[in-house]
Coordinates of N, CA and C and ligand atoms in Angstrom, one line a residue:
M1 N -26.4 -36.9 95.9 CA -27.0 -36.8 97.3 C -27.9 -38.0 97.6
I2 N -27.9 -38.4 98.8 CA -28.7 -39.6 99.2 C -30.2 -39.1 99.3
K3 N -31.1 -39.8 98.8 CA -32.5 -39.5 98.9 C -33.2 -40.3 99.9
I4 N -34.2 -39.7 100.6 CA -35.0 -40.4 101.6 C -36.4 -40.5 101.2
A5 N -37.0 -41.8 101.3 CA -38.3 -42.0 100.9 C -39.1 -42.6 102.1
P6 N -39.7 -41.7 102.9 CA -40.5 -42.2 104.0 C -41.7 -43.2 103.6
S7 N -41.8 -44.2 104.3 CA -42.9 -45.2 104.0 C -44.1 -44.9 104.8
I8 N -45.2 -44.6 104.1 CA -46.5 -44.3 104.8 C -47.1 -45.5 105.5
L9 N -46.5 -46.7 105.3 CA -47.0 -47.8 106.0 C -46.9 -47.6 107.5
A10 N -46.0 -46.7 107.9 CA -45.8 -46.4 109.4 C -46.6 -45.2 109.8
A11 N -47.4 -44.6 108.9 CA -48.2 -43.5 109.2 C -49.5 -43.9 109.8
D12 N -50.3 -42.9 110.3 CA -51.6 -43.2 110.9 C -52.6 -43.0 109.7
F13 N -53.2 -44.1 109.2 CA -54.0 -44.0 108.0 C -55.3 -43.2 108.2
A14 N -55.7 -43.0 109.5 CA -56.8 -42.1 109.7 C -56.4 -40.6 109.6
N15 N -55.1 -40.4 109.6 CA -54.6 -39.0 109.5 C -53.6 -38.9 108.4
L16 N -53.8 -39.5 107.3 CA -52.8 -39.7 106.3 C -52.3 -38.4 105.7
E17 N -53.2 -37.4 105.4 CA -52.7 -36.2 104.9 C -51.8 -35.5 105.9
R18 N -52.2 -35.4 107.1 CA -51.3 -34.8 108.2 C -50.0 -35.5 108.2
D19 N -50.0 -36.8 108.2 CA -48.7 -37.6 108.3 C -47.8 -37.5 107.0
I20 N -48.5 -37.2 105.9 CA -47.7 -36.9 104.6 C -47.0 -35.6 104.8
Q21 N -47.7 -34.6 105.3 CA -47.1 -33.3 105.4 C -45.9 -33.3 106.4
K22 N -46.0 -34.2 107.4 CA -44.9 -34.3 108.3 C -43.5 -34.7 107.7
V23 N -43.6 -35.4 106.5 CA -42.3 -35.8 105.9 C -42.0 -35.1 104.6
R24 N -42.6 -33.9 104.5 CA -42.4 -33.2 103.2 C -41.0 -32.7 102.9
T25 N -40.1 -32.8 103.9 CA -38.7 -32.4 103.6 C -38.0 -33.6 102.9
A26 N -38.6 -34.7 102.8 CA -38.0 -35.9 102.2 C -38.1 -35.8 100.7
D27 N -37.5 -36.8 99.9 CA -37.4 -36.7 98.5 C -38.6 -37.4 97.8
Y28 N -38.9 -38.6 98.2 CA -40.0 -39.3 97.7 C -41.0 -39.8 98.8
L29 N -42.2 -40.1 98.4 CA -43.1 -40.7 99.4 C -43.3 -42.1 98.9
H30 N -42.9 -43.1 99.8 CA -42.9 -44.5 99.5 C -44.3 -45.1 99.9
V31 N -45.0 -45.7 98.9 CA -46.3 -46.2 99.1 C -46.3 -47.7 98.9
D32 N -46.6 -48.5 100.0 CA -46.5 -49.9 100.0 C -47.9 -50.5 99.7
V33 N -48.0 -51.2 98.5 CA -49.2 -51.8 98.1 C -49.1 -53.3 98.3
M34 N -50.0 -53.9 99.1 CA -49.9 -55.3 99.4 C -51.3 -56.0 99.1
D35 N -51.2 -57.2 98.5 CA -52.5 -57.8 98.1 C -52.9 -59.0 98.9
G36 N -52.1 -59.3 100.0 CA -52.5 -60.5 100.8 C -52.3 -61.8 100.1
L37 N -51.5 -61.8 98.9 CA -51.3 -63.0 98.2 C -49.8 -63.1 97.9
F38 N -49.2 -62.0 97.3 CA -47.8 -62.0 97.1 C -47.0 -61.9 98.5
V39 N -47.7 -61.2 99.4 CA -47.2 -61.0 100.8 C -48.3 -61.3 101.7
P40 N -48.0 -61.8 103.0 CA -49.1 -62.1 103.9 C -49.6 -60.9 104.7
N41 N -50.0 -59.8 103.9 CA -50.5 -58.6 104.5 C -51.3 -57.9 103.5
I42 N -52.2 -57.1 103.9 CA -53.0 -56.2 102.9 C -52.9 -54.8 103.4
S43 N -52.5 -53.9 102.5 CA -52.4 -52.5 102.9 C -53.3 -51.6 102.2
I44 N -52.8 -50.9 101.2 CA -53.7 -49.9 100.5 C -53.6 -50.2 99.0
G45 N -54.5 -49.5 98.2 CA -54.5 -49.7 96.8 C -54.8 -48.5 96.0
L46 N -55.4 -48.6 94.8 CA -55.6 -47.6 93.9 C -56.3 -46.3 94.4
P47 N -57.4 -46.4 95.1 CA -58.1 -45.2 95.5 C -57.3 -44.4 96.4
V48 N -56.5 -45.0 97.3 CA -55.7 -44.3 98.2 C -54.5 -43.6 97.5
V49 N -53.9 -44.2 96.5 CA -52.9 -43.5 95.8 C -53.5 -42.3 95.1
Q50 N -54.6 -42.4 94.5 CA -55.3 -41.3 93.9 C -55.6 -40.1 94.9
S51 N -56.0 -40.5 96.1 CA -56.3 -39.5 97.1 C -55.0 -38.8 97.6
I52 N -53.9 -39.6 97.7 CA -52.6 -39.0 98.1 C -52.1 -38.0 97.1
R53 N -52.3 -38.4 95.8 CA -51.9 -37.6 94.7 C -52.4 -36.2 94.8
A54 N -53.6 -36.1 95.3 CA -54.3 -34.8 95.3 C -53.8 -33.9 96.5
V55 N -53.1 -34.4 97.4 CA -52.7 -33.6 98.6 C -51.2 -33.4 98.7
T56 N -50.4 -33.9 97.8 CA -48.9 -33.7 97.9 C -48.3 -33.6 96.5
D57 N -47.3 -32.8 96.4 CA -46.5 -32.7 95.2 C -45.2 -33.6 95.2
M58 N -45.1 -34.3 96.3 CA -43.9 -35.2 96.4 C -44.0 -36.3 95.4
P59 N -42.9 -36.7 94.8 CA -43.0 -37.9 93.9 C -43.4 -39.1 94.6
L60 N -44.4 -39.8 94.1 CA -44.9 -41.0 94.7 C -44.1 -42.3 94.2
D61 N -43.5 -43.0 95.1 CA -42.7 -44.2 94.8 C -43.5 -45.4 95.3
V62 N -44.2 -46.0 94.3 CA -45.2 -47.0 94.6 C -44.5 -48.4 94.5
H63 N -44.5 -49.1 95.6 CA -43.8 -50.4 95.7 C -45.0 -51.4 95.7
L64 N -45.1 -52.1 94.5 CA -46.2 -53.1 94.4 C -45.8 -54.5 94.9
M65 N -46.3 -54.8 96.0 CA -46.1 -56.2 96.5 C -47.4 -57.0 96.2
I66 N -47.6 -57.2 94.9 CA -48.8 -57.8 94.4 C -48.4 -58.9 93.4
D67 N -49.3 -59.9 93.3 CA -49.1 -61.0 92.4 C -49.4 -60.5 90.9
R68 N -48.6 -60.9 90.0 CA -48.8 -60.5 88.6 C -49.1 -59.0 88.4
P69 N -48.2 -58.1 88.8 CA -48.4 -56.7 88.8 C -48.7 -56.1 87.4
V70 N -48.3 -56.8 86.3 CA -48.6 -56.3 85.0 C -50.1 -56.0 84.8
R71 N -50.9 -56.7 85.6 CA -52.4 -56.4 85.5 C -52.8 -55.0 86.0
Y72 N -52.0 -54.4 86.8 CA -52.4 -53.2 87.5 C -51.5 -52.0 87.3
V73 N -50.3 -52.2 86.7 CA -49.3 -51.0 86.6 C -49.9 -49.8 85.9
E74 N -50.6 -50.0 84.8 CA -51.2 -48.9 84.1 C -52.1 -48.0 85.0
R75 N -52.9 -48.7 85.8 CA -53.8 -48.0 86.7 C -53.1 -47.3 87.8
F76 N -52.0 -47.9 88.3 CA -51.3 -47.2 89.3 C -50.6 -45.9 88.8
C77 N -50.1 -46.0 87.5 CA -49.6 -44.8 86.9 C -50.7 -43.7 86.7
Q78 N -51.8 -44.2 86.3 CA -52.9 -43.2 86.1 C -53.5 -42.6 87.4
A79 N -53.3 -43.4 88.5 CA -53.7 -42.9 89.8 C -52.7 -41.9 90.4
G80 N -51.6 -41.7 89.7 CA -50.7 -40.7 90.1 C -49.3 -41.1 90.6
A81 N -48.9 -42.4 90.4 CA -47.6 -42.8 90.8 C -46.6 -42.1 89.9
D82 N -45.4 -41.8 90.4 CA -44.3 -41.3 89.6 C -43.3 -42.4 89.3
I83 N -43.1 -43.3 90.3 CA -42.2 -44.4 90.2 C -43.0 -45.6 90.5
V84 N -42.9 -46.7 89.7 CA -43.6 -47.9 90.1 C -42.6 -49.0 90.0
T85 N -42.5 -49.8 91.1 CA -41.6 -50.9 91.2 C -42.4 -52.2 91.3
V86 N -41.9 -53.2 90.6 CA -42.6 -54.5 90.6 C -41.6 -55.6 91.1
H87 N -42.0 -56.6 91.8 CA -41.2 -57.7 92.2 C -40.9 -58.6 91.1
V88 N -39.6 -59.0 90.9 CA -39.3 -60.0 89.9 C -39.9 -61.4 90.2
E89 N -40.2 -61.6 91.5 CA -40.7 -62.9 91.9 C -42.2 -63.0 91.6
A90 N -42.8 -61.9 91.2 CA -44.3 -61.9 91.2 C -44.9 -62.4 89.9
D91 N -44.0 -62.6 88.8 CA -44.5 -63.0 87.5 C -43.4 -63.6 86.7
S92 N -43.7 -64.0 85.5 CA -42.7 -64.5 84.5 C -41.8 -63.4 84.1
E93 N -40.6 -63.7 83.5 CA -39.7 -62.7 83.0 C -40.4 -61.9 81.9
E94 N -41.1 -62.5 81.1 CA -41.8 -61.9 80.0 C -42.8 -60.9 80.5
N95 N -43.6 -61.3 81.5 CA -44.6 -60.3 82.0 C -44.0 -59.2 82.8
T96 N -42.8 -59.4 83.4 CA -42.1 -58.4 84.1 C -41.7 -57.3 83.1
H97 N -41.1 -57.8 82.0 CA -40.7 -56.9 80.9 C -41.9 -56.1 80.5
S98 N -43.1 -56.7 80.3 CA -44.3 -56.0 79.8 C -44.7 -55.0 80.9
A99 N -44.6 -55.3 82.1 CA -45.0 -54.4 83.2 C -44.1 -53.1 83.1
L100 N -42.8 -53.3 83.0 CA -41.9 -52.2 82.9 C -42.2 -51.3 81.7
E101 N -42.5 -52.0 80.6 CA -42.8 -51.2 79.3 C -44.0 -50.4 79.5
I102 N -45.0 -51.0 80.1 CA -46.3 -50.2 80.3 C -46.0 -49.0 81.2
I103 N -45.3 -49.2 82.2 CA -45.0 -48.0 83.1 C -44.3 -46.9 82.4
R104 N -43.3 -47.3 81.6 CA -42.5 -46.3 80.8 C -43.3 -45.7 79.7
A105 N -44.2 -46.4 79.1 CA -45.1 -45.8 78.1 C -46.1 -44.8 78.7
Q106 N -46.3 -44.9 80.0 CA -47.1 -43.9 80.7 C -46.3 -42.7 81.1
G107 N -45.0 -42.7 80.7 CA -44.1 -41.5 81.1 C -43.7 -41.6 82.5
K108 N -43.7 -42.8 83.1 CA -43.3 -42.9 84.6 C -42.0 -43.7 84.7
R109 N -41.4 -43.6 85.8 CA -40.2 -44.3 86.1 C -40.5 -45.8 86.6
A110 N -39.8 -46.7 86.0 CA -40.1 -48.1 86.3 C -38.9 -48.7 87.0
G111 N -39.2 -49.8 87.9 CA -38.2 -50.4 88.6 C -38.5 -51.8 89.0
V112 N -37.5 -52.6 89.3 CA -37.7 -54.0 89.8 C -37.3 -54.0 91.3
V113 N -37.9 -55.0 92.0 CA -37.6 -55.2 93.4 C -37.2 -56.7 93.6
L114 N -36.2 -56.8 94.5 CA -35.7 -58.2 94.8 C -35.9 -58.5 96.3
K115 N -36.6 -59.6 96.5 CA -36.8 -60.1 97.9 C -35.4 -60.6 98.4
P116 N -35.3 -60.7 99.7 CA -34.0 -61.1 100.3 C -33.4 -62.4 99.7
G117 N -34.2 -63.4 99.4 CA -33.7 -64.6 98.9 C -33.4 -64.6 97.4
T118 N -33.7 -63.5 96.7 CA -33.5 -63.4 95.3 C -32.1 -62.8 94.9
P119 N -31.3 -63.5 94.1 CA -30.0 -63.0 93.8 C -30.0 -61.7 92.9
A120 N -28.9 -61.0 93.0 CA -28.7 -59.8 92.1 C -29.0 -60.1 90.7
E121 N -28.5 -61.3 90.2 CA -28.6 -61.7 88.8 C -30.1 -61.6 88.3
A122 N -31.0 -61.7 89.2 CA -32.5 -61.7 88.8 C -32.8 -60.3 88.2
A123 N -32.1 -59.3 88.5 CA -32.4 -58.0 88.0 C -31.8 -57.7 86.7
L124 N -30.7 -58.5 86.3 CA -30.0 -58.2 85.1 C -30.8 -58.1 83.8
P125 N -31.7 -59.0 83.6 CA -32.5 -58.9 82.3 C -33.2 -57.6 82.1
F126 N -33.5 -56.9 83.3 CA -34.3 -55.7 83.3 C -33.6 -54.4 83.4
L127 N -32.3 -54.5 83.7 CA -31.6 -53.2 84.1 C -31.7 -52.1 83.2
E128 N -31.6 -52.3 81.9 CA -31.7 -51.2 80.9 C -33.0 -50.5 80.9
K129 N -34.1 -51.2 81.4 CA -35.4 -50.6 81.4 C -35.7 -49.9 82.8
C130 N -34.8 -50.0 83.7 CA -35.1 -49.6 85.1 C -34.5 -48.2 85.4
A131 N -35.4 -47.4 86.0 CA -34.9 -46.1 86.6 C -34.6 -46.4 88.1
M132 N -35.0 -47.6 88.6 CA -34.8 -47.9 90.0 C -34.7 -49.4 90.2
V133 N -33.7 -49.8 91.0 CA -33.7 -51.2 91.5 C -33.8 -51.1 93.0
L134 N -34.8 -51.9 93.5 CA -35.0 -51.9 95.0 C -34.6 -53.2 95.6
V135 N -33.6 -53.1 96.5 CA -33.2 -54.3 97.2 C -33.8 -54.3 98.6
M136 N -34.7 -55.4 98.8 CA -35.3 -55.5 100.2 C -34.3 -55.9 101.2
T137 N -34.3 -55.2 102.3 CA -33.4 -55.5 103.4 C -34.2 -56.1 104.6
V138 N -35.5 -56.5 104.3 CA -36.3 -57.3 105.2 C -37.2 -58.1 104.2
E139 N -37.9 -59.1 104.8 CA -38.9 -59.8 104.0 C -40.1 -58.9 103.8
P140 N -40.5 -58.7 102.5 CA -41.6 -57.7 102.4 C -42.9 -58.2 103.1
G141 N -43.7 -57.2 103.5 CA -45.0 -57.5 104.1 C -45.3 -56.7 105.4
F142 N -44.2 -56.3 106.1 CA -44.5 -55.6 107.4 C -43.4 -54.6 107.6
G143 N -43.8 -53.5 108.3 CA -42.8 -52.5 108.8 C -42.2 -53.0 110.1
G144 N -41.2 -52.3 110.5 CA -40.6 -52.5 111.9 C -39.8 -53.8 112.0
Q145 N -39.3 -54.4 111.0 CA -38.5 -55.6 111.1 C -37.0 -55.3 111.1
K146 N -36.2 -56.3 111.5 CA -34.8 -56.1 111.7 C -34.1 -56.1 110.3
F147 N -33.2 -55.1 110.2 CA -32.3 -54.9 109.0 C -31.5 -56.2 108.7
M148 N -31.4 -56.6 107.4 CA -30.6 -57.8 107.1 C -29.3 -57.3 106.5
E149 N -28.3 -57.3 107.3 CA -27.0 -56.8 106.8 C -26.4 -57.7 105.7
D150 N -26.8 -59.0 105.7 CA -26.3 -59.9 104.7 C -26.8 -59.6 103.3
M151 N -27.6 -58.6 103.1 CA -27.9 -58.1 101.7 C -26.9 -57.2 101.1
M152 N -25.9 -56.8 101.9 CA -24.9 -55.8 101.4 C -24.1 -56.3 100.2
P153 N -23.7 -57.6 100.1 CA -23.0 -58.0 98.9 C -23.8 -57.8 97.6
K154 N -25.1 -58.1 97.8 CA -26.1 -58.0 96.6 C -26.1 -56.5 96.2
L155 N -26.2 -55.6 97.2 CA -26.2 -54.2 96.9 C -25.0 -53.7 96.2
Q156 N -23.8 -54.2 96.7 CA -22.6 -53.9 96.0 C -22.5 -54.4 94.6
T157 N -23.0 -55.6 94.4 CA -23.0 -56.1 93.0 C -23.8 -55.3 92.1
L158 N -25.0 -54.9 92.6 CA -25.9 -54.1 91.7 C -25.3 -52.7 91.5
R159 N -24.7 -52.1 92.5 CA -24.0 -50.8 92.4 C -22.9 -50.9 91.3
G160 N -22.2 -52.0 91.3 CA -21.1 -52.2 90.3 C -21.7 -52.3 88.9
W161 N -22.7 -53.0 88.7 CA -23.3 -53.2 87.4 C -23.9 -51.9 86.9
I162 N -24.6 -51.1 87.7 CA -25.2 -49.8 87.3 C -24.1 -48.9 86.9
D163 N -23.0 -48.8 87.7 CA -21.9 -47.9 87.4 C -21.1 -48.3 86.1
E164 N -20.8 -49.6 86.0 CA -20.1 -50.1 84.8 C -20.8 -49.8 83.6
R165 N -22.1 -49.9 83.6 CA -23.0 -49.7 82.4 C -23.3 -48.2 82.2
G166 N -23.0 -47.4 83.2 CA -23.4 -46.0 83.1 C -24.9 -45.8 83.1
L167 N -25.6 -46.6 83.8 CA -27.1 -46.5 83.8 C -27.6 -45.4 84.7
D168 N -28.7 -44.7 84.2 CA -29.4 -43.7 85.0 C -30.4 -44.4 85.9
C169 N -29.9 -45.1 86.9 CA -30.8 -46.0 87.7 C -30.5 -45.8 89.1
E170 N -31.5 -45.5 89.9 CA -31.3 -45.4 91.4 C -31.3 -46.7 92.0
L171 N -30.5 -46.8 93.1 CA -30.5 -48.1 93.9 C -31.0 -47.8 95.2
E172 N -32.2 -48.5 95.5 CA -33.0 -48.2 96.7 C -32.9 -49.4 97.6
V173 N -33.0 -49.1 98.9 CA -33.1 -50.2 99.9 C -34.3 -49.9 100.8
D174 N -34.9 -51.0 101.3 CA -36.2 -50.9 102.0 C -36.2 -51.9 103.1
G175 N -36.4 -51.4 104.3 CA -36.5 -52.3 105.5 C -35.5 -52.2 106.6
G176 N -35.9 -51.8 107.7 CA -35.0 -51.7 108.9 C -33.9 -50.6 108.8
I177 N -34.2 -49.5 108.0 CA -33.3 -48.4 107.9 C -33.5 -47.4 109.0
D178 N -32.4 -47.2 109.8 CA -32.4 -46.3 110.9 C -31.1 -45.5 110.9
P179 N -30.9 -44.6 111.9 CA -29.6 -43.8 111.9 C -28.3 -44.6 111.9
V180 N -28.4 -45.9 112.3 CA -27.2 -46.7 112.2 C -27.0 -47.4 110.9
T181 N -28.1 -48.1 110.5 CA -28.0 -48.9 109.3 C -28.0 -48.1 108.0
C182 N -28.4 -46.8 108.1 CA -28.3 -46.0 106.9 C -26.9 -45.8 106.5
K183 N -26.0 -45.8 107.4 CA -24.5 -45.6 107.1 C -24.0 -46.9 106.3
T184 N -24.5 -48.0 106.8 CA -24.1 -49.3 106.1 C -24.5 -49.3 104.7
V185 N -25.8 -49.0 104.4 CA -26.3 -49.1 103.1 C -25.7 -48.1 102.1
I186 N -25.5 -46.9 102.7 CA -24.8 -45.8 101.9 C -23.4 -46.3 101.5
A187 N -22.7 -46.9 102.5 CA -21.3 -47.3 102.2 C -21.3 -48.4 101.1
N188 N -22.4 -49.2 101.0 CA -22.5 -50.3 100.1 C -23.2 -49.9 98.8
G189 N -23.5 -48.6 98.6 CA -23.9 -48.2 97.2 C -25.3 -47.7 97.1
A190 N -26.1 -47.8 98.2 CA -27.5 -47.3 98.0 C -27.6 -45.8 97.8
S191 N -28.6 -45.4 97.0 CA -28.8 -44.0 96.7 C -30.1 -43.4 97.2
V192 N -31.1 -44.4 97.4 CA -32.4 -44.0 97.9 C -32.7 -44.9 99.1
L193 N -33.1 -44.3 100.2 CA -33.3 -45.1 101.5 C -34.8 -45.0 101.8
V194 N -35.5 -46.1 101.9 CA -36.9 -46.1 102.4 C -36.8 -46.3 103.9
A195 N -37.6 -45.5 104.6 CA -37.7 -45.7 106.1 C -39.1 -45.4 106.6
G196 N -39.6 -46.4 107.3 CA -41.0 -46.2 107.8 C -40.9 -45.9 109.3
S197 N -40.7 -46.9 110.1 CA -40.8 -46.7 111.6 C -39.7 -45.7 112.1
S198 N -38.5 -45.7 111.5 CA -37.5 -44.8 112.1 C -37.8 -43.4 111.8
V199 N -38.6 -43.1 110.8 CA -39.0 -41.7 110.5 C -40.2 -41.4 111.4
Y200 N -41.3 -42.2 111.3 CA -42.5 -41.8 112.0 C -42.5 -41.9 113.5
K201 N -41.5 -42.7 114.0 CA -41.4 -42.8 115.5 C -40.5 -41.7 116.1
A202 N -39.8 -40.9 115.2 CA -38.9 -39.9 115.7 C -39.7 -38.7 116.3
A203 N -39.1 -38.1 117.3 CA -39.7 -36.9 117.9 C -39.6 -35.7 117.0
D204 N -38.4 -35.7 116.3 CA -38.1 -34.6 115.3 C -38.0 -35.2 114.0
I205 N -39.1 -35.3 113.2 CA -39.1 -36.0 111.9 C -38.2 -35.3 110.9
P206 N -38.3 -34.0 110.7 CA -37.3 -33.4 109.7 C -35.9 -33.7 110.1
G207 N -35.6 -33.6 111.4 CA -34.2 -33.9 111.9 C -33.8 -35.3 111.6
R208 N -34.8 -36.3 111.7 CA -34.5 -37.7 111.5 C -34.2 -37.9 110.0
I209 N -35.0 -37.3 109.1 CA -34.9 -37.4 107.7 C -33.5 -36.9 107.3
Q210 N -33.1 -35.8 107.9 CA -31.7 -35.3 107.6 C -30.6 -36.2 108.1
E211 N -30.9 -36.8 109.2 CA -29.9 -37.7 109.8 C -29.7 -39.0 108.9
L212 N -30.8 -39.4 108.3 CA -30.7 -40.7 107.5 C -30.0 -40.4 106.2
R213 N -29.7 -39.2 105.8 CA -29.0 -38.9 104.6 C -27.5 -39.3 104.8
G214 N -27.1 -39.6 106.0 CA -25.8 -40.1 106.3 C -24.7 -39.0 106.5
Ligands
DX5_301 C1 -42.1 -53.7 103.9 C2 -42.3 -52.4 103.2 C3 -41.5 -51.3 103.8 C4 -41.8 -50.9 105.2 C5 -40.5 -50.5 105.8 O1 -42.7 -54.7 103.2 O2 -41.9 -52.6 101.8 O3 -41.5 -50.2 102.9 O4 -42.7 -49.9 105.3 O5 -40.7 -50.3 107.2 P1 -39.5 -50.1 108.2 O6 -38.7 -48.9 107.7 O7 -40.2 -49.9 109.5 O8 -38.6 -51.3 108.2
ZN302 ZN1 -41.7 -50.8 100.6

């Protein structure tokens, strides 16, 4: 079954608990952490993850858009993340391996993220350690951008590798997912769909979450 991960980047941060409850029929809660360095935007960090943890039982899917995430992954796990994904572009291969190992040692699910310009091959060295691979379908940093259909060959390649190797690894997409593009990503192998604006702008949020399952 296709899983939906609403992104709270599109929520009203002054009413975050209320907006988290609005998406409780979804599978994961997607939390976008930005440091103003790896991406040209600053969002939320550790204390907010900790506060969210206290008000929901939904699995927290924490997408770290930060430079050298190995410095912070342990603390995000301790703050209550269930899944922590790190960008392969954010550090050396060695440090990315270390970040994944730290996350796993905390008993959490680890994953890597690929920016649009990063080829599928960049995920290969890490696949065996990953419970999740996230393919960005927009440039990370902002919600509400246009879906990049040209990421579909990359998605297909990763789906092939995951299936051939029989890996227990989810394949997630993030950016521009709506009731039309959801069908495209599902057809190309995605199993978890992040959606910010298309969920929070919907008049009927549970209905929209259901619609995005394809
Ligand atoms: C972008 C974030 C996304 C963002 C998606 O850097 O990683 O999670 O919230 O927003 P939409 O669904 O509006 O494209
Ligand atoms: Zn994200």
